[in-house]
Amino acid sequence: MDDLPTRWEVELEFVQSLANIQYVNYLAQSEYFNDPTFIAYLEYLMYWKDEKYSRYLVYPNCLHILTLLQSEEFRKSVVNPEFMNALMNDMVKRWQQPEETGQEKNGTEDNLGLTADAQVPEISIPENGQNGGSVDKA
């Protein structure tokens, strides 16, 4: 009989799933981000930023998304398809062409070219609630 995954394995898989912006959008649409218990869980998962855990991550940009998810404004914005698409496009561009964005890859930077302890970026959302398709980075 197969053993069940450990809590550590489940948390590793979940944290890495945050690198998938469409999945994060699904969580927003399903209103997980309105649940205080789920928000507390996201805060708890910040321990993955510690190098003794982050070295096991295959998709290090998941740490950047986890950091962004600590922001209520980001959690509200990611449900917007235009915002989600702009974020995905930015991630892909930085992953494909890090030298053109002035970012160098090394073991401590994620695919967005930001270190795991980067500040949460400012997100510009016009008053009508629509995002013009841009994500401003700090």
PDB file of C-alpha atoms in Angstrom:
ATOM      1  CA  MET A   1       0.000   0.000   0.000  1.00  0.00           C
ATOM      2  CA  ASP A   2       1.292   3.465  -0.872  1.00  0.00           C
ATOM      3  CA  ASP A   3       2.186   5.771   1.962  1.00  0.00           C
ATOM      4  CA  LEU A   4       0.346   9.047   2.215  1.00  0.00           C
ATOM      5  CA  PRO A   5       2.425  12.143   1.539  1.00  0.00           C
ATOM      6  CA  THR A   6       3.861  13.912   4.537  1.00  0.00           C
ATOM      7  CA  ARG A   7       2.677  17.358   5.572  1.00  0.00           C
ATOM      8  CA  TRP A   8       5.988  18.736   4.284  1.00  0.00           C
ATOM      9  CA  GLU A   9       5.419  17.157   0.854  1.00  0.00           C
ATOM     10  CA  VAL A  10       1.856  18.500   0.666  1.00  0.00           C
ATOM     11  CA  GLU A  11       3.021  21.992   1.600  1.00  0.00           C
ATOM     12  CA  LEU A  12       5.910  21.809  -0.887  1.00  0.00           C
ATOM     13  CA  GLU A  13       3.513  20.851  -3.667  1.00  0.00           C
ATOM     14  CA  PHE A  14       1.015  23.561  -2.738  1.00  0.00           C
ATOM     15  CA  VAL A  15       3.641  26.314  -2.500  1.00  0.00           C
ATOM     16  CA  GLN A  16       5.027  25.324  -5.897  1.00  0.00           C
ATOM     17  CA  SER A  17       1.525  25.337  -7.381  1.00  0.00           C
ATOM     18  CA  LEU A  18       1.459  29.084  -6.696  1.00  0.00           C
ATOM     19  CA  ALA A  19       3.871  29.525  -9.607  1.00  0.00           C
ATOM     20  CA  ASN A  20       0.862  28.754 -11.821  1.00  0.00           C
ATOM     21  CA  ILE A  21      -0.940  32.097 -12.101  1.00  0.00           C
ATOM     22  CA  GLN A  22      -4.012  30.424 -13.579  1.00  0.00           C
ATOM     23  CA  TYR A  23      -4.260  28.307 -10.428  1.00  0.00           C
ATOM     24  CA  VAL A  24      -3.903  31.418  -8.263  1.00  0.00           C
ATOM     25  CA  ASN A  25      -6.686  33.000 -10.340  1.00  0.00           C
ATOM     26  CA  TYR A  26      -8.812  29.884  -9.735  1.00  0.00           C
ATOM     27  CA  LEU A  27      -8.257  30.237  -5.981  1.00  0.00           C
ATOM     28  CA  ALA A  28      -9.373  33.869  -6.217  1.00  0.00           C
ATOM     29  CA  GLN A  29     -12.462  33.011  -8.281  1.00  0.00           C
ATOM     30  CA  SER A  30     -13.346  30.245  -5.825  1.00  0.00           C
ATOM     31  CA  GLU A  31     -13.155  32.830  -3.018  1.00  0.00           C
ATOM     32  CA  TYR A  32     -10.435  31.068  -1.051  1.00  0.00           C
ATOM     33  CA  PHE A  33      -8.890  34.494  -0.499  1.00  0.00           C
ATOM     34  CA  ASN A  34     -11.998  35.553   1.428  1.00  0.00           C
ATOM     35  CA  ASP A  35     -11.403  32.846   4.047  1.00  0.00           C
ATOM     36  CA  PRO A  36      -9.368  34.132   7.032  1.00  0.00           C
ATOM     37  CA  THR A  37      -8.182  30.578   7.758  1.00  0.00           C
ATOM     38  CA  PHE A  38      -6.786  30.249   4.241  1.00  0.00           C
ATOM     39  CA  ILE A  39      -5.099  33.659   4.513  1.00  0.00           C
ATOM     40  CA  ALA A  40      -3.513  32.541   7.788  1.00  0.00           C
ATOM     41  CA  TYR A  41      -2.314  29.380   6.009  1.00  0.00           C
ATOM     42  CA  LEU A  42      -0.666  31.503   3.296  1.00  0.00           C
ATOM     43  CA  GLU A  43       1.067  33.518   6.002  1.00  0.00           C
ATOM     44  CA  TYR A  44       2.213  30.322   7.721  1.00  0.00           C
ATOM     45  CA  LEU A  45       3.709  29.071   4.441  1.00  0.00           C
ATOM     46  CA  MET A  46       6.132  31.993   4.361  1.00  0.00           C
ATOM     47  CA  TYR A  47       8.609  29.714   6.150  1.00  0.00           C
ATOM     48  CA  TRP A  48       9.406  28.372   2.664  1.00  0.00           C
ATOM     49  CA  LYS A  49      11.407  31.545   2.061  1.00  0.00           C
ATOM     50  CA  ASP A  50      14.031  30.227   4.489  1.00  0.00           C
ATOM     51  CA  GLU A  51      16.892  28.759   2.460  1.00  0.00           C
ATOM     52  CA  LYS A  52      16.780  25.458   4.332  1.00  0.00           C
ATOM     53  CA  TYR A  53      13.338  24.925   2.737  1.00  0.00           C
ATOM     54  CA  SER A  54      13.517  26.988  -0.470  1.00  0.00           C
ATOM     55  CA  ARG A  55      16.379  24.882  -1.815  1.00  0.00           C
ATOM     56  CA  TYR A  56      13.814  22.125  -2.466  1.00  0.00           C
ATOM     57  CA  LEU A  57      11.690  24.318  -4.733  1.00  0.00           C
ATOM     58  CA  VAL A  58      11.779  23.624  -8.450  1.00  0.00           C
ATOM     59  CA  TYR A  59       9.762  26.768  -9.285  1.00  0.00           C
ATOM     60  CA  PRO A  60      11.317  29.523  -7.170  1.00  0.00           C
ATOM     61  CA  ASN A  61       9.003  32.217  -8.565  1.00  0.00           C
ATOM     62  CA  CYS A  62       6.327  30.604  -6.384  1.00  0.00           C
ATOM     63  CA  LEU A  63       7.962  32.412  -3.450  1.00  0.00           C
ATOM     64  CA  HIS A  64       7.391  35.743  -5.133  1.00  0.00           C
ATOM     65  CA  ILE A  65       3.720  34.906  -5.693  1.00  0.00           C
ATOM     66  CA  LEU A  66       3.428  33.691  -2.093  1.00  0.00           C
ATOM     67  CA  THR A  67       4.827  37.052  -0.986  1.00  0.00           C
ATOM     68  CA  LEU A  68       2.386  38.908  -3.232  1.00  0.00           C
ATOM     69  CA  LEU A  69      -0.486  36.881  -1.783  1.00  0.00           C
ATOM     70  CA  GLN A  70       0.219  38.429   1.605  1.00  0.00           C
ATOM     71  CA  SER A  71      -1.244  41.639   0.119  1.00  0.00           C
ATOM     72  CA  GLU A  72      -5.031  41.957   0.231  1.00  0.00           C
ATOM     73  CA  GLU A  73      -4.880  44.254  -2.792  1.00  0.00           C
ATOM     74  CA  PHE A  74      -3.053  41.592  -4.820  1.00  0.00           C
ATOM     75  CA  ARG A  75      -5.522  38.895  -3.725  1.00  0.00           C
ATOM     76  CA  LYS A  76      -8.416  41.066  -4.911  1.00  0.00           C
ATOM     77  CA  SER A  77      -6.686  41.971  -8.187  1.00  0.00           C
ATOM     78  CA  VAL A  78      -5.631  38.505  -9.308  1.00  0.00           C
ATOM     79  CA  VAL A  79      -9.263  37.538  -9.958  1.00  0.00           C
ATOM     80  CA  ASN A  80      -9.258  40.085 -12.811  1.00  0.00           C
ATOM     81  CA  PRO A  81      -8.386  38.250 -16.081  1.00  0.00           C
ATOM     82  CA  GLU A  82      -6.510  41.274 -17.480  1.00  0.00           C
ATOM     83  CA  PHE A  83      -4.397  41.533 -14.342  1.00  0.00           C
ATOM     84  CA  MET A  84      -3.737  37.777 -14.350  1.00  0.00           C
ATOM     85  CA  ASN A  85      -2.701  37.852 -18.020  1.00  0.00           C
ATOM     86  CA  ALA A  86      -0.405  40.844 -17.490  1.00  0.00           C
ATOM     87  CA  LEU A  87       1.240  39.067 -14.558  1.00  0.00           C
ATOM     88  CA  MET A  88       1.656  35.837 -16.540  1.00  0.00           C
ATOM     89  CA  ASN A  89       3.111  37.706 -19.521  1.00  0.00           C
ATOM     90  CA  ASP A  90       5.563  39.535 -17.279  1.00  0.00           C
ATOM     91  CA  MET A  91       6.668  36.285 -15.640  1.00  0.00           C
ATOM     92  CA  VAL A  92       7.185  34.586 -19.008  1.00  0.00           C
ATOM     93  CA  LYS A  93       9.105  37.561 -20.410  1.00  0.00           C
ATOM     94  CA  ARG A  94      11.440  37.692 -17.418  1.00  0.00           C
ATOM     95  CA  TRP A  95      11.942  33.933 -17.513  1.00  0.00           C
ATOM     96  CA  GLN A  96      12.768  33.925 -21.238  1.00  0.00           C
ATOM     97  CA  GLN A  97      14.889  37.080 -21.400  1.00  0.00           C
ATOM     98  CA  PRO A  98      16.424  37.863 -18.006  1.00  0.00           C
ATOM     99  CA  GLU A  99      19.366  39.737 -19.498  1.00  0.00           C
ATOM    100  CA  GLU A 100      17.084  42.140 -21.393  1.00  0.00           C
ATOM    101  CA  THR A 101      15.297  43.091 -18.176  1.00  0.00           C
ATOM    102  CA  GLY A 102      18.609  43.754 -16.450  1.00  0.00           C
ATOM    103  CA  GLN A 103      18.192  40.774 -14.160  1.00  0.00           C
ATOM    104  CA  GLU A 104      20.753  38.041 -13.741  1.00  0.00           C
ATOM    105  CA  LYS A 105      19.772  34.585 -12.673  1.00  0.00           C
ATOM    106  CA  ASN A 106      21.525  32.942  -9.794  1.00  0.00           C
ATOM    107  CA  GLY A 107      20.550  30.540  -7.079  1.00  0.00           C
ATOM    108  CA  THR A 108      18.869  33.186  -4.930  1.00  0.00           C
ATOM    109  CA  GLU A 109      16.703  34.895  -7.526  1.00  0.00           C
ATOM    110  CA  ASP A 110      13.347  33.645  -8.710  1.00  0.00           C
ATOM    111  CA  ASN A 111      12.190  33.583 -12.338  1.00  0.00           C
ATOM    112  CA  LEU A 112      10.885  37.128 -11.968  1.00  0.00           C
ATOM    113  CA  GLY A 113      14.426  38.256 -11.254  1.00  0.00           C
ATOM    114  CA  LEU A 114      13.534  39.143  -7.686  1.00  0.00           C
ATOM    115  CA  THR A 115      15.101  37.723  -4.595  1.00  0.00           C
ATOM    116  CA  ALA A 116      12.925  35.674  -2.284  1.00  0.00           C
ATOM    117  CA  ASP A 117      12.855  38.545   0.207  1.00  0.00           C
ATOM    118  CA  ALA A 118      11.817  41.155  -2.367  1.00  0.00           C
ATOM    119  CA  GLN A 119       9.250  43.741  -1.397  1.00  0.00           C
ATOM    120  CA  VAL A 120       5.653  43.251  -2.468  1.00  0.00           C
ATOM    121  CA  PRO A 121       5.219  45.349  -5.606  1.00  0.00           C
ATOM    122  CA  GLU A 122       2.785  48.203  -5.800  1.00  0.00           C
ATOM    123  CA  ILE A 123      -0.205  47.268  -7.906  1.00  0.00           C
ATOM    124  CA  SER A 124      -1.913  50.067  -9.811  1.00  0.00           C
ATOM    125  CA  ILE A 125      -5.637  49.552 -10.119  1.00  0.00           C
ATOM    126  CA  PRO A 126      -7.746  52.364 -11.571  1.00  0.00           C
ATOM    127  CA  GLU A 127     -10.741  53.494  -9.519  1.00  0.00           C
ATOM    128  CA  ASN A 128     -13.207  51.635 -11.753  1.00  0.00           C
ATOM    129  CA  GLY A 129     -11.685  48.359 -10.538  1.00  0.00           C
ATOM    130  CA  GLN A 130     -10.203  47.452 -13.920  1.00  0.00           C
ATOM    131  CA  ASN A 131      -6.493  46.986 -14.350  1.00  0.00           C
ATOM    132  CA  GLY A 132      -4.911  48.481 -17.398  1.00  0.00           C
ATOM    133  CA  GLY A 133      -2.761  45.384 -17.777  1.00  0.00           C
ATOM    134  CA  SER A 134       0.286  46.581 -15.890  1.00  0.00           C
ATOM    135  CA  VAL A 135       1.941  45.401 -12.741  1.00  0.00           C
ATOM    136  CA  ASP A 136       4.257  47.952 -11.158  1.00  0.00           C
ATOM    137  CA  LYS A 137       7.255  46.463  -9.391  1.00  0.00           C
ATOM    138  CA  ALA A 138       8.951  48.003  -6.379  1.00  0.00           C
TER     139      ALA A 138
END
